[in-house]
Tab-separated table of C-alpha atoms in Angstrom:
chain	number	residue	atom	x	y	z
A	1	MET	CA	-50.381	22.163	-0.732
A	2	LYS	CA	-47.050	23.313	-2.184
A	3	PHE	CA	-46.123	23.137	-5.858
A	4	LYS	CA	-43.786	20.084	-5.814
A	5	SER	CA	-46.062	17.896	-3.712
A	6	PHE	CA	-49.009	18.942	-5.887
A	7	LEU	CA	-47.243	17.867	-9.091
A	8	ALA	CA	-45.889	14.686	-7.471
A	9	LYS	CA	-49.343	13.140	-6.973
A	10	PRO	CA	-50.329	12.512	-10.622
A	11	PHE	CA	-46.770	11.494	-11.580
A	12	ALA	CA	-46.620	9.020	-8.658
A	13	SER	CA	-49.953	7.515	-9.714
A	14	PHE	CA	-48.739	7.148	-13.318
A	15	ILE	CA	-45.465	5.440	-12.335
A	16	ASN	CA	-47.235	3.168	-9.852
A	17	ARG	CA	-49.722	2.046	-12.527
A	18	THR	CA	-46.811	1.320	-14.889
A	19	ILE	CA	-45.058	-0.790	-12.260
A	20	GLN	CA	-48.285	-2.665	-11.483
A	21	LYS	CA	-48.520	-3.618	-15.192
A	22	GLU	CA	-44.889	-4.742	-15.224
A	23	MET	CA	-45.572	-7.052	-12.278
A	24	ALA	CA	-47.815	-9.109	-14.566
A	25	SER	CA	-45.322	-9.194	-17.463
A	26	ALA	CA	-42.157	-9.973	-15.476
A	27	ILE	CA	-41.284	-13.198	-17.328
A	28	GLU	CA	-41.950	-11.696	-20.767
A	29	ASP	CA	-39.906	-8.615	-19.862
A	30	GLN	CA	-37.001	-10.776	-18.716
A	31	GLU	CA	-37.097	-12.745	-21.986
A	32	ALA	CA	-37.089	-9.501	-23.986
A	33	ILE	CA	-34.128	-8.175	-21.991
A	34	LEU	CA	-32.143	-11.362	-22.635
A	35	LYS	CA	-32.787	-11.055	-26.393
A	36	ASN	CA	-31.621	-7.446	-26.384
A	37	LEU	CA	-28.516	-8.291	-24.354
A	38	LEU	CA	-27.630	-11.035	-26.840
A	39	ARG	CA	-28.266	-8.773	-29.840
A	40	VAL	CA	-26.061	-5.944	-28.586
A	41	GLY	CA	-23.544	-8.118	-26.769
A	42	SER	CA	-22.835	-10.298	-29.807
A	43	LYS	CA	-21.052	-7.346	-31.448
A	44	THR	CA	-18.620	-6.775	-28.570
A	45	VAL	CA	-15.179	-8.270	-27.998
A	46	PHE	CA	-16.619	-10.350	-25.138
A	47	GLY	CA	-19.606	-11.451	-27.232
A	48	LYS	CA	-17.482	-12.577	-30.166
A	49	GLU	CA	-15.153	-14.555	-27.893
A	50	HIS	CA	-18.191	-16.289	-26.357
A	51	HIS	CA	-20.118	-16.774	-29.647
A	52	LEU	CA	-23.162	-14.884	-28.366
A	53	SER	CA	-24.523	-14.551	-31.911
A	54	GLU	CA	-25.166	-18.323	-31.857
A	55	ALA	CA	-27.112	-18.271	-28.565
A	56	LYS	CA	-30.862	-18.093	-29.247
A	57	THR	CA	-32.310	-19.678	-26.099
A	58	TYR	CA	-31.618	-19.450	-22.382
A	59	GLU	CA	-30.069	-22.935	-22.423
A	60	GLU	CA	-27.691	-21.883	-25.214
A	61	PHE	CA	-26.920	-18.687	-23.327
A	62	LYS	CA	-25.972	-20.672	-20.197
A	63	ASN	CA	-23.672	-22.867	-22.268
A	64	ALA	CA	-21.997	-19.785	-23.768
A	65	ILE	CA	-21.633	-17.682	-20.610
A	66	PRO	CA	-20.091	-19.203	-17.474
A	67	VAL	CA	-20.789	-17.711	-14.046
A	68	ARG	CA	-17.974	-15.365	-13.079
A	69	ASP	CA	-17.046	-13.000	-10.284
A	70	TYR	CA	-15.219	-9.700	-10.715
A	71	GLU	CA	-11.773	-11.306	-10.681
A	72	GLN	CA	-12.700	-13.485	-13.666
A	73	LEU	CA	-14.098	-10.508	-15.615
A	74	LYS	CA	-11.162	-8.304	-14.690
A	75	GLN	CA	-9.260	-8.931	-17.942
A	76	TYR	CA	-12.122	-7.252	-19.824
A	77	ILE	CA	-12.532	-4.464	-17.245
A	78	ASP	CA	-8.818	-3.706	-17.611
A	79	GLN	CA	-9.310	-3.198	-21.353
A	80	VAL	CA	-12.224	-0.850	-20.608
A	81	LYS	CA	-9.991	1.085	-18.187
A	82	GLU	CA	-7.449	1.502	-20.987
A	83	GLY	CA	-10.109	3.390	-22.946
A	84	LYS	CA	-10.870	0.650	-25.486
A	85	HIS	CA	-14.306	0.528	-27.143
A	86	ASN	CA	-16.879	-2.279	-27.529
A	87	ILE	CA	-15.311	-4.588	-24.942
A	88	LEU	CA	-18.243	-5.681	-22.729
A	89	TRP	CA	-20.943	-3.402	-24.165
A	90	LYS	CA	-21.192	-1.089	-27.151
A	91	GLY	CA	-18.932	1.958	-27.065
A	92	ARG	CA	-17.388	2.908	-23.733
A	93	PRO	CA	-18.994	3.252	-20.296
A	94	ILE	CA	-19.995	6.793	-19.331
A	95	TYR	CA	-18.759	6.109	-15.776
A	96	LEU	CA	-16.761	3.605	-13.777
A	97	ALA	CA	-18.071	3.040	-10.249
A	98	LYS	CA	-15.310	2.360	-7.710
A	99	THR	CA	-16.155	-0.087	-4.972
A	100	SER	CA	-14.254	-2.223	-2.467
A	101	GLY	CA	-13.001	-5.492	-3.908
A	102	THR	CA	-11.740	-8.726	-2.396
A	103	THR	CA	-8.463	-10.034	-3.808
A	104	SER	CA	-8.020	-7.267	-6.378
A	105	GLY	CA	-8.551	-4.302	-4.060
A	106	ILE	CA	-10.701	-1.648	-5.722
A	107	LYS	CA	-13.244	-2.848	-8.253
A	108	TYR	CA	-14.235	-0.744	-11.270
A	109	ILE	CA	-17.821	-1.410	-12.351
A	110	PRO	CA	-18.931	-0.045	-15.747
A	111	ILE	CA	-22.026	2.164	-15.967
A	112	THR	CA	-23.186	2.744	-19.532
A	113	LYS	CA	-25.564	5.157	-21.208
A	114	ASP	CA	-28.050	2.265	-21.322
A	115	SER	CA	-27.621	1.249	-17.663
A	116	ILE	CA	-27.627	4.638	-15.897
A	117	PRO	CA	-31.478	4.873	-16.006
A	118	ASN	CA	-31.611	1.686	-13.913
A	119	HIS	CA	-29.808	3.472	-11.069
A	120	ILE	CA	-31.631	6.799	-11.338
A	121	ASN	CA	-35.176	5.733	-12.183
A	122	THR	CA	-35.371	2.903	-9.649
A	123	ALA	CA	-34.523	5.217	-6.752
A	124	ARG	CA	-37.171	7.607	-8.047
A	125	ASN	CA	-39.728	4.806	-8.479
A	126	ALA	CA	-39.304	3.640	-4.893
A	127	LEU	CA	-40.293	7.100	-3.650
A	128	LEU	CA	-43.152	7.458	-6.151
A	129	CYS	CA	-44.669	4.074	-5.240
A	130	TYR	CA	-44.568	5.152	-1.597
A	131	MET	CA	-46.277	8.439	-2.466
A	132	SER	CA	-48.961	6.709	-4.519
A	133	GLU	CA	-49.764	4.124	-1.840
A	134	THR	CA	-49.664	6.364	1.241
A	135	GLY	CA	-50.670	9.733	-0.184
A	136	ASN	CA	-47.707	11.293	1.642
A	137	THR	CA	-46.242	13.797	-0.823
A	138	LYS	CA	-45.501	16.568	1.685
A	139	PHE	CA	-41.931	15.394	2.231
A	140	SER	CA	-41.092	16.509	-1.341
A	141	ASP	CA	-41.552	20.125	-0.223
A	142	GLY	CA	-38.979	19.843	2.580
A	143	LYS	CA	-35.250	19.158	2.704
A	144	MET	CA	-33.985	15.671	1.914
A	145	ILE	CA	-30.617	14.361	3.015
A	146	PHE	CA	-28.717	11.646	1.160
A	147	LEU	CA	-25.718	10.356	3.124
A	148	SER	CA	-23.417	9.435	0.249
A	149	GLY	CA	-19.877	9.323	-1.047
A	150	SER	CA	-18.015	12.219	-2.606
A	151	PRO	CA	-19.370	13.435	-5.976
A	152	GLU	CA	-15.860	14.404	-7.064
A	153	LEU	CA	-14.812	12.195	-9.969
A	154	GLU	CA	-11.413	11.292	-11.347
A	155	ARG	CA	-10.740	9.920	-14.824
A	156	VAL	CA	-9.583	6.401	-15.613
A	157	GLY	CA	-8.915	5.750	-19.287
A	158	GLY	CA	-10.744	8.993	-19.986
A	159	ILE	CA	-13.865	7.738	-18.157
A	160	PRO	CA	-15.270	9.690	-15.146
A	161	THR	CA	-14.760	7.450	-12.110
A	162	GLY	CA	-15.925	7.549	-8.486
A	163	ARG	CA	-18.234	6.060	-5.866
A	164	LEU	CA	-21.687	5.127	-7.166
A	165	SER	CA	-23.457	7.414	-4.693
A	166	GLY	CA	-21.225	10.257	-5.863
A	167	ILE	CA	-21.994	9.495	-9.520
A	168	VAL	CA	-25.728	9.400	-8.836
A	169	ASN	CA	-25.398	12.775	-7.113
A	170	HIS	CA	-24.705	14.290	-10.529
A	171	HIS	CA	-28.058	12.979	-11.787
A	172	VAL	CA	-30.366	14.350	-9.090
A	173	PRO	CA	-33.177	16.040	-11.082
A	174	ARG	CA	-32.947	19.823	-11.235
A	175	TYR	CA	-36.334	20.225	-9.537
A	176	LEU	CA	-34.964	18.402	-6.457
A	177	ARG	CA	-31.626	20.245	-6.264
A	178	THR	CA	-33.046	22.956	-4.004
A	179	ASN	CA	-34.342	20.237	-1.629
A	180	GLN	CA	-31.101	18.270	-1.484
A	181	LEU	CA	-28.684	18.298	1.442
A	182	PRO	CA	-25.844	18.179	2.248
A	183	SER	CA	-24.272	20.694	-0.130
A	184	TYR	CA	-21.916	19.646	-2.899
A	185	GLU	CA	-19.002	21.034	-0.867
A	186	ALA	CA	-19.929	19.020	2.232
A	187	ASN	CA	-20.359	15.864	0.166
A	188	CYS	CA	-16.854	16.315	-1.212
A	189	VAL	CA	-15.284	15.994	2.258
A	190	GLU	CA	-13.647	12.550	2.272
A	191	GLU	CA	-12.946	12.047	5.993
A	192	TRP	CA	-16.206	10.758	7.473
A	193	GLU	CA	-16.189	12.485	10.863
A	194	SER	CA	-15.260	15.879	9.362
A	195	LYS	CA	-17.973	15.341	6.770
A	196	LEU	CA	-20.464	14.470	9.503
A	197	ASP	CA	-19.673	17.693	11.374
A	198	LYS	CA	-20.273	19.668	8.172
A	199	ILE	CA	-23.566	17.839	7.541
A	200	ILE	CA	-24.743	18.582	11.098
A	201	GLU	CA	-23.914	22.257	10.608
A	202	GLU	CA	-25.890	22.399	7.342
A	203	THR	CA	-28.946	20.419	8.437
A	204	LEU	CA	-29.503	21.180	12.130
A	205	HIS	CA	-31.819	24.121	11.528
A	206	GLU	CA	-33.442	22.944	8.285
A	207	ASN	CA	-36.878	21.398	7.661
A	208	MET	CA	-35.646	17.846	7.101
A	209	THR	CA	-38.441	15.576	5.812
A	210	LEU	CA	-36.573	12.581	4.342
A	211	ILE	CA	-33.273	10.914	5.261
A	212	SER	CA	-31.552	8.267	3.141
A	213	GLY	CA	-28.469	6.164	3.890
A	214	ILE	CA	-26.985	2.933	5.230
A	215	PRO	CA	-28.504	2.383	8.733
A	216	PRO	CA	-25.322	2.406	10.859
A	217	TRP	CA	-24.198	5.686	9.309
A	218	VAL	CA	-27.678	7.210	9.669
A	219	GLN	CA	-27.462	6.239	13.346
A	220	MET	CA	-24.110	8.018	13.649
A	221	TYR	CA	-25.732	11.131	12.146
A	222	PHE	CA	-28.599	10.879	14.649
A	223	ASP	CA	-26.226	10.341	17.584
A	224	ARG	CA	-24.245	13.462	16.661
A	225	LEU	CA	-27.438	15.524	16.235
A	226	ILE	CA	-28.683	14.444	19.679
A	227	GLN	CA	-25.269	15.158	21.211
A	228	VAL	CA	-25.189	18.684	19.721
A	229	SER	CA	-28.833	19.614	20.417
A	230	GLY	CA	-29.794	17.541	23.464
A	231	LYS	CA	-33.083	16.703	21.699
A	232	LYS	CA	-34.744	13.714	20.032
A	233	ILE	CA	-34.598	13.784	16.231
A	234	ILE	CA	-38.350	14.399	15.889
A	235	ASP	CA	-37.983	17.514	18.060
A	236	ILE	CA	-35.224	18.771	15.773
A	237	PHE	CA	-37.033	17.754	12.571
A	238	PRO	CA	-40.790	17.676	13.405
A	239	ASN	CA	-41.721	17.048	9.750
A	240	LEU	CA	-39.387	14.070	9.241
A	241	SER	CA	-41.628	11.321	7.851
A	242	VAL	CA	-39.545	8.976	5.654
A	243	LEU	CA	-36.343	6.992	6.141
A	244	VAL	CA	-34.887	5.333	3.014
A	245	HIS	CA	-32.352	2.602	3.747
A	246	GLY	CA	-30.403	-0.204	2.089
A	247	GLY	CA	-27.054	-1.952	2.078
A	248	VAL	CA	-27.605	-4.002	5.249
A	249	ASN	CA	-30.517	-5.712	6.997
A	250	PHE	CA	-32.564	-3.030	8.748
A	251	GLU	CA	-33.776	-5.169	11.663
A	252	PRO	CA	-30.658	-4.968	13.899
A	253	TYR	CA	-30.733	-1.164	13.681
A	254	LYS	CA	-34.479	-0.441	13.632
A	255	ALA	CA	-35.234	-0.241	17.362
A	256	LYS	CA	-32.360	2.128	18.128
A	257	LEU	CA	-33.062	4.317	15.080
A	258	PHE	CA	-36.722	4.759	16.027
A	259	GLU	CA	-35.776	5.410	19.644
A	260	SER	CA	-33.368	8.123	18.475
A	261	ILE	CA	-36.043	9.639	16.271
A	262	GLY	CA	-38.574	9.589	19.099
A	263	LYS	CA	-41.281	7.778	17.171
A	264	LYS	CA	-41.753	5.257	14.379
A	265	ILE	CA	-41.760	6.735	10.873
A	266	ASP	CA	-42.296	5.176	7.446
A	267	THR	CA	-39.325	3.370	5.922
A	268	ILE	CA	-38.495	2.409	2.336
A	269	GLU	CA	-35.985	-0.396	1.809
A	270	THR	CA	-33.865	-0.557	-1.336
A	271	PHE	CA	-31.411	-3.055	-2.834
A	272	PRO	CA	-28.859	-1.054	-4.836
A	273	ALA	CA	-25.238	-1.823	-5.697
A	274	SER	CA	-22.607	-0.462	-8.044
A	275	GLU	CA	-23.572	-3.286	-10.417
A	276	GLY	CA	-27.251	-2.254	-10.567
A	277	PHE	CA	-30.392	-1.348	-8.655
A	278	PHE	CA	-32.042	-4.733	-8.220
A	279	ALA	CA	-35.143	-4.335	-6.070
A	280	PHE	CA	-37.065	-1.905	-3.897
A	281	GLN	CA	-39.926	-1.813	-1.415
A	282	ASP	CA	-42.963	-0.900	-3.491
A	283	SER	CA	-45.510	-1.283	-0.685
A	284	GLN	CA	-45.714	-0.489	3.019
A	285	GLN	CA	-48.122	-3.416	3.405
A	286	ALA	CA	-46.449	-6.303	1.529
A	287	GLU	CA	-43.401	-8.271	2.672
A	288	GLY	CA	-40.240	-8.112	0.631
A	289	LEU	CA	-38.730	-6.035	-2.154
A	290	LEU	CA	-40.099	-5.948	-5.704
A	291	LEU	CA	-37.570	-7.377	-8.169
A	292	ASN	CA	-36.685	-4.859	-10.886
A	293	THR	CA	-37.602	-7.098	-13.830
A	294	ASN	CA	-37.809	-4.478	-16.606
A	295	SER	CA	-34.714	-2.329	-16.164
A	296	GLY	CA	-31.968	-3.751	-18.381
A	297	ILE	CA	-30.935	-6.615	-16.086
A	298	PHE	CA	-31.518	-10.310	-16.824
A	299	PHE	CA	-31.502	-12.223	-13.545
A	300	GLU	CA	-30.336	-15.765	-12.865
A	301	PHE	CA	-30.411	-17.748	-9.646
A	302	ILE	CA	-28.298	-20.574	-8.231
A	303	PRO	CA	-29.545	-22.444	-5.130
A	304	THR	CA	-26.977	-21.790	-2.405
A	305	SER	CA	-26.731	-25.543	-1.789
A	306	GLU	CA	-25.408	-25.835	-5.371
A	307	MET	CA	-23.147	-22.799	-5.365
A	308	PHE	CA	-19.845	-24.521	-4.677
A	309	LYS	CA	-20.424	-27.462	-7.014
A	310	GLU	CA	-18.437	-27.719	-10.250
A	311	ASN	CA	-21.602	-27.410	-12.372
A	312	PRO	CA	-24.240	-25.749	-10.178
A	313	MET	CA	-27.906	-25.671	-11.161
A	314	ARG	CA	-28.648	-22.311	-12.764
A	315	MET	CA	-32.141	-21.014	-13.468
A	316	ASN	CA	-33.997	-17.961	-14.702
A	317	LEU	CA	-36.871	-16.193	-12.975
A	318	LYS	CA	-39.696	-18.489	-14.087
A	319	ASP	CA	-38.191	-21.470	-12.219
A	320	VAL	CA	-37.571	-19.934	-8.777
A	321	LYS	CA	-39.479	-21.080	-5.691
A	322	VAL	CA	-40.629	-19.343	-2.527
A	323	GLY	CA	-38.446	-19.937	0.529
A	324	GLU	CA	-35.295	-21.160	-1.253
A	325	ASN	CA	-32.014	-19.302	-0.800
A	326	TYR	CA	-30.380	-18.330	-4.103
A	327	ALA	CA	-27.128	-16.722	-5.149
A	328	LEU	CA	-28.034	-13.776	-7.387
A	329	ILE	CA	-26.425	-13.749	-10.853
A	330	ILE	CA	-26.865	-10.784	-13.199
A	331	ASN	CA	-26.433	-10.005	-16.891
A	332	SER	CA	-26.859	-6.348	-17.741
A	333	ASN	CA	-26.668	-3.574	-20.296
A	334	ALA	CA	-23.686	-2.291	-18.305
A	335	GLY	CA	-21.747	-5.210	-19.816
A	336	LEU	CA	-21.784	-7.595	-16.854
A	337	TRP	CA	-22.211	-11.208	-18.012
A	338	GLY	CA	-22.940	-14.194	-15.742
A	339	TYR	CA	-21.825	-11.938	-12.908
A	340	ASN	CA	-21.960	-13.450	-9.430
A	341	LEU	CA	-22.946	-10.493	-7.279
A	342	GLY	CA	-22.128	-12.329	-4.034
A	343	ASP	CA	-25.550	-11.637	-2.489
A	344	THR	CA	-28.107	-14.259	-1.547
A	345	VAL	CA	-31.859	-13.734	-1.810
A	346	LYS	CA	-35.046	-15.593	-0.921
A	347	PHE	CA	-38.400	-15.087	-2.627
A	348	VAL	CA	-41.406	-14.441	-0.409
A	349	SER	CA	-43.829	-14.033	-3.336
A	350	LEU	CA	-43.939	-15.060	-7.009
A	351	ASN	CA	-46.931	-12.907	-7.937
A	352	PRO	CA	-45.427	-10.384	-7.964
A	353	TYR	CA	-41.774	-11.363	-7.597
A	354	ARG	CA	-40.780	-10.042	-4.173
A	355	LEU	CA	-37.684	-11.134	-2.273
A	356	LEU	CA	-35.592	-10.639	0.838
A	357	VAL	CA	-31.824	-10.162	0.849
A	358	THR	CA	-30.553	-12.942	3.113
A	359	GLY	CA	-26.792	-12.420	3.148
A	360	ARG	CA	-23.557	-12.780	1.236
A	361	ILE	CA	-22.166	-15.942	-0.360
A	362	LYS	CA	-18.758	-15.206	1.173
A	363	HIS	CA	-20.225	-14.280	4.570
A	364	PHE	CA	-20.885	-17.589	6.269
A	365	ILE	CA	-19.406	-19.849	8.919
A	366	SER	CA	-18.721	-23.427	8.004
A	367	ALA	CA	-15.498	-24.025	9.889
A	368	PHE	CA	-17.086	-27.172	11.329
A	369	GLY	CA	-19.511	-28.061	8.485
A	370	GLU	CA	-22.462	-26.039	9.804
A	371	HIS	CA	-22.780	-23.456	6.961
A	372	VAL	CA	-24.462	-20.796	9.077
A	373	ILE	CA	-25.554	-17.779	7.019
A	374	GLY	CA	-26.272	-14.112	7.741
A	375	GLU	CA	-30.041	-14.467	7.819
A	376	GLU	CA	-29.738	-17.085	10.587
A	377	VAL	CA	-27.432	-15.114	12.879
A	378	GLU	CA	-29.483	-11.929	12.486
A	379	TYR	CA	-32.709	-13.771	13.293
A	380	SER	CA	-31.171	-15.527	16.309
A	381	LEU	CA	-29.767	-12.371	17.858
A	382	MET	CA	-32.726	-10.093	17.146
A	383	LYS	CA	-35.284	-12.585	18.486
A	384	ALA	CA	-33.385	-12.807	21.776
A	385	ALA	CA	-32.920	-9.026	21.878
A	386	GLN	CA	-36.631	-8.428	21.395
A	387	GLU	CA	-37.532	-10.892	24.150
A	388	GLU	CA	-34.992	-9.373	26.555
A	389	GLY	CA	-35.763	-5.754	25.685
A	390	VAL	CA	-32.199	-4.930	24.653
A	391	HIS	CA	-30.983	-2.894	21.668
A	392	ILE	CA	-28.049	-3.934	19.500
A	393	THR	CA	-25.706	-1.282	18.112
A	394	GLU	CA	-23.581	-3.591	15.936
A	395	PHE	CA	-22.268	-7.162	15.830
A	396	THR	CA	-20.205	-9.707	13.925
A	397	VAL	CA	-19.571	-13.455	14.326
A	398	ALA	CA	-16.477	-15.622	13.706
A	399	PRO	CA	-15.395	-19.195	14.491
A	400	MET	CA	-13.064	-19.771	17.432
A	401	ILE	CA	-11.101	-22.945	16.710
A	402	ILE	CA	-9.566	-24.437	19.863
A	403	ARG	CA	-6.550	-26.706	19.516
A	404	GLN	CA	-7.093	-30.377	20.193
A	405	GLY	CA	-6.917	-31.245	23.876
A	406	GLU	CA	-7.614	-27.667	25.005
A	407	GLY	CA	-11.406	-27.765	24.900
A	408	LYS	CA	-14.173	-27.484	22.321
A	409	SER	CA	-14.416	-24.854	19.608
A	410	PHE	CA	-17.310	-22.403	19.400
A	411	HIS	CA	-18.811	-19.440	17.533
A	412	GLU	CA	-17.574	-16.154	18.979
A	413	TRP	CA	-20.017	-13.229	18.758
A	414	PHE	CA	-18.750	-9.666	19.112
A	415	VAL	CA	-21.722	-7.536	20.164
A	416	GLU	CA	-21.986	-3.855	21.015
A	417	PHE	CA	-25.140	-3.310	23.058
A	418	GLU	CA	-26.992	-0.031	23.465
A	419	ASN	CA	-28.381	-1.476	26.703
A	420	ARG	CA	-27.071	-4.812	27.928
A	421	PRO	CA	-29.042	-7.883	28.978
A	422	VAL	CA	-29.419	-8.320	32.732
A	423	ASP	CA	-28.028	-11.862	32.544
A	424	LEU	CA	-25.509	-12.217	29.701
A	425	HIS	CA	-25.215	-16.007	30.056
A	426	GLN	CA	-28.989	-16.428	29.793
A	427	PHE	CA	-28.954	-14.166	26.742
A	428	GLU	CA	-26.180	-16.260	25.155
A	429	MET	CA	-28.222	-19.402	25.698
A	430	LYS	CA	-31.284	-17.827	24.047
A	431	VAL	CA	-29.286	-16.776	20.989
A	432	ASP	CA	-27.694	-20.226	20.810
A	433	SER	CA	-31.081	-21.940	21.086
A	434	ASN	CA	-32.487	-19.721	18.330
A	435	LEU	CA	-29.575	-20.571	16.044
A	436	ARG	CA	-29.936	-24.278	16.729
A	437	ALA	CA	-33.612	-24.063	15.774
A	438	LYS	CA	-32.664	-22.288	12.524
A	439	ASN	CA	-29.731	-24.485	11.454
A	440	ILE	CA	-29.909	-28.244	11.910
A	441	TYR	CA	-26.199	-28.733	11.179
A	442	TYR	CA	-25.230	-26.330	13.959
A	443	ASP	CA	-27.705	-28.103	16.252
A	444	ASP	CA	-26.117	-31.477	15.428
A	445	LEU	CA	-22.664	-30.124	16.316
A	446	ILE	CA	-23.885	-28.834	19.691
A	447	THR	CA	-25.898	-31.985	20.416
A	448	GLY	CA	-22.965	-34.163	19.399
A	449	ASN	CA	-20.695	-32.281	21.816
A	450	ILE	CA	-18.414	-31.252	18.953
A	451	LEU	CA	-18.988	-27.541	19.533
A	452	GLN	CA	-19.740	-25.748	22.768
A	453	PRO	CA	-22.522	-23.118	22.783
A	454	LEU	CA	-21.639	-19.689	21.438
A	455	HIS	CA	-19.809	-17.047	23.476
A	456	ILE	CA	-20.550	-13.303	23.372
A	457	GLN	CA	-17.750	-10.767	23.672
A	458	LEU	CA	-18.896	-7.336	24.857
A	459	VAL	CA	-17.585	-4.628	22.549
A	460	LYS	CA	-16.950	-1.208	24.124
A	461	LYS	CA	-19.274	1.697	23.332
A	462	ASN	CA	-18.385	3.000	19.840
A	463	GLY	CA	-15.974	0.069	19.537
A	464	PHE	CA	-17.086	-0.824	16.021
A	465	ILE	CA	-16.861	2.812	14.918
A	466	ASP	CA	-13.333	3.075	16.349
A	467	TYR	CA	-12.335	-0.206	14.699
A	468	MET	CA	-13.729	0.795	11.276
A	469	LYS	CA	-11.935	4.131	11.617
A	470	SER	CA	-8.657	2.330	12.388
A	471	ILE	CA	-8.856	0.345	9.125
A	472	GLY	CA	-9.946	3.330	7.024
A	473	LYS	CA	-13.510	2.128	6.468
A	474	LEU	CA	-15.570	4.593	8.467
A	475	GLY	CA	-18.695	5.955	6.763
A	476	GLY	CA	-19.667	5.931	3.099
A	477	GLN	CA	-20.789	2.565	1.801
A	478	ASN	CA	-18.623	0.505	4.188
A	479	LYS	CA	-20.381	-2.194	6.215
A	480	VAL	CA	-19.455	-4.485	9.082
A	481	PRO	CA	-19.617	-8.125	7.897
A	482	ARG	CA	-22.254	-10.058	9.813
A	483	LEU	CA	-20.126	-13.188	9.899
A	484	SER	CA	-16.885	-14.581	8.514
A	485	ASN	CA	-15.457	-18.068	8.049
A	486	ASP	CA	-12.091	-16.908	9.409
A	487	ARG	CA	-10.850	-14.434	12.012
A	488	ALA	CA	-9.405	-11.761	9.715
A	489	PHE	CA	-12.039	-9.276	10.893
A	490	ALA	CA	-12.506	-10.663	14.424
A	491	ASP	CA	-8.921	-10.830	15.719
A	492	PRO	CA	-8.113	-7.095	15.348
A	493	LEU	CA	-11.523	-6.343	16.903
A	494	GLU	CA	-10.467	-7.987	20.159
A	495	LYS	CA	-8.666	-4.814	21.296
A	496	TYR	CA	-12.067	-3.068	21.351
A	497	VAL	CA	-13.586	-5.644	23.708
A	498	GLU	CA	-14.224	-4.781	27.382
């Protein structure tokens, strides 16, 4: 046994025991975090404007702090970017994480001295829980690749600023630096395909034991490795044993990833964002991701059925139920208050609090009143794919609204297959049937002859990659939206259809 894996065992056991204790004190920990947020936040510009010093209970807190998205917090973020102190949290952030926005373009998310441990320690804890449960510590002696953004930082208002993955790169523990790939220089390459070539060059002949990244970009890395070597991934990296993933649902990519590897390996799912590291897979046996209840974030939940009401129901952790879809709202020691993350989650366990990420609030189709969500389209497609023995490379869904008198409207699915179904029409009908079983409103529209069954458009091989490249969103943390309520993403994609 090598030195790092030897030392990892007792540390993994210690961290795992700590997390097991925190599972039992989740509600108390959340209450303590809220008190601390109110204590510190009351002294900030934001806190004084919202009278946080007068809020002593959760009900009073809700009355003081409305739910906001980034656009509604932007006036405070702008003051932070000007270098002003004590705006959303004490002092100034130590970093600003740049991420893609909606109406405002780039978003700048504060990371403070108090919040940086949430990002660093949670990633570490996910690996240590895996080590403790499985006994697999050998991967810590090999090379580990983290497909991430550039670690080069600029300064905004005197604050170091860059992609979250690039910021985190600066905090990789010294004892792991010798294990980490790609090199700093390779990570600094901005153009994704050039960066990928550099990563291939650096990793092809190394003892890779762990790979981490967003699934579609990991698949691109695997495809390029296979193209260069003519071998399966496990023949290139015989000691590869762990795949860490997050950012998108793993299921649509799993079959192809394992086929590329040449065998099934252990996976660890994570739920990170620029705004915080919210949950992680703490067990290979249990369903769902463990909510990070003692890491500086106070969580709130709004049932998705309430989300677009003027005064939606808003609850803390102790009131959530299994099986209900919630919009995730966070309050954190990074200075985010009543912040609507845009993600939806569903609890699969309350003891401990484990959840699934089910989609995005803004990623839905309700052009005809059906309110179809990401979880439903992913389930419908993957169930049909499994039954038909086909692999999906990528897909997205949009409404096709037909003018009156020219036929019935429908949901248009753009799908890139690794191997296509023998009978596409039969496959379409299976996917449609699955969706109807999942969503009663969609079923009513089909039954009532208001909508026709869905249509699948066949996207050319590498069509999604070429499309993302054409809009400057290839690689990094960029993701294809599973579904949209308009055709802003779908219409330009049509030129990549067969």
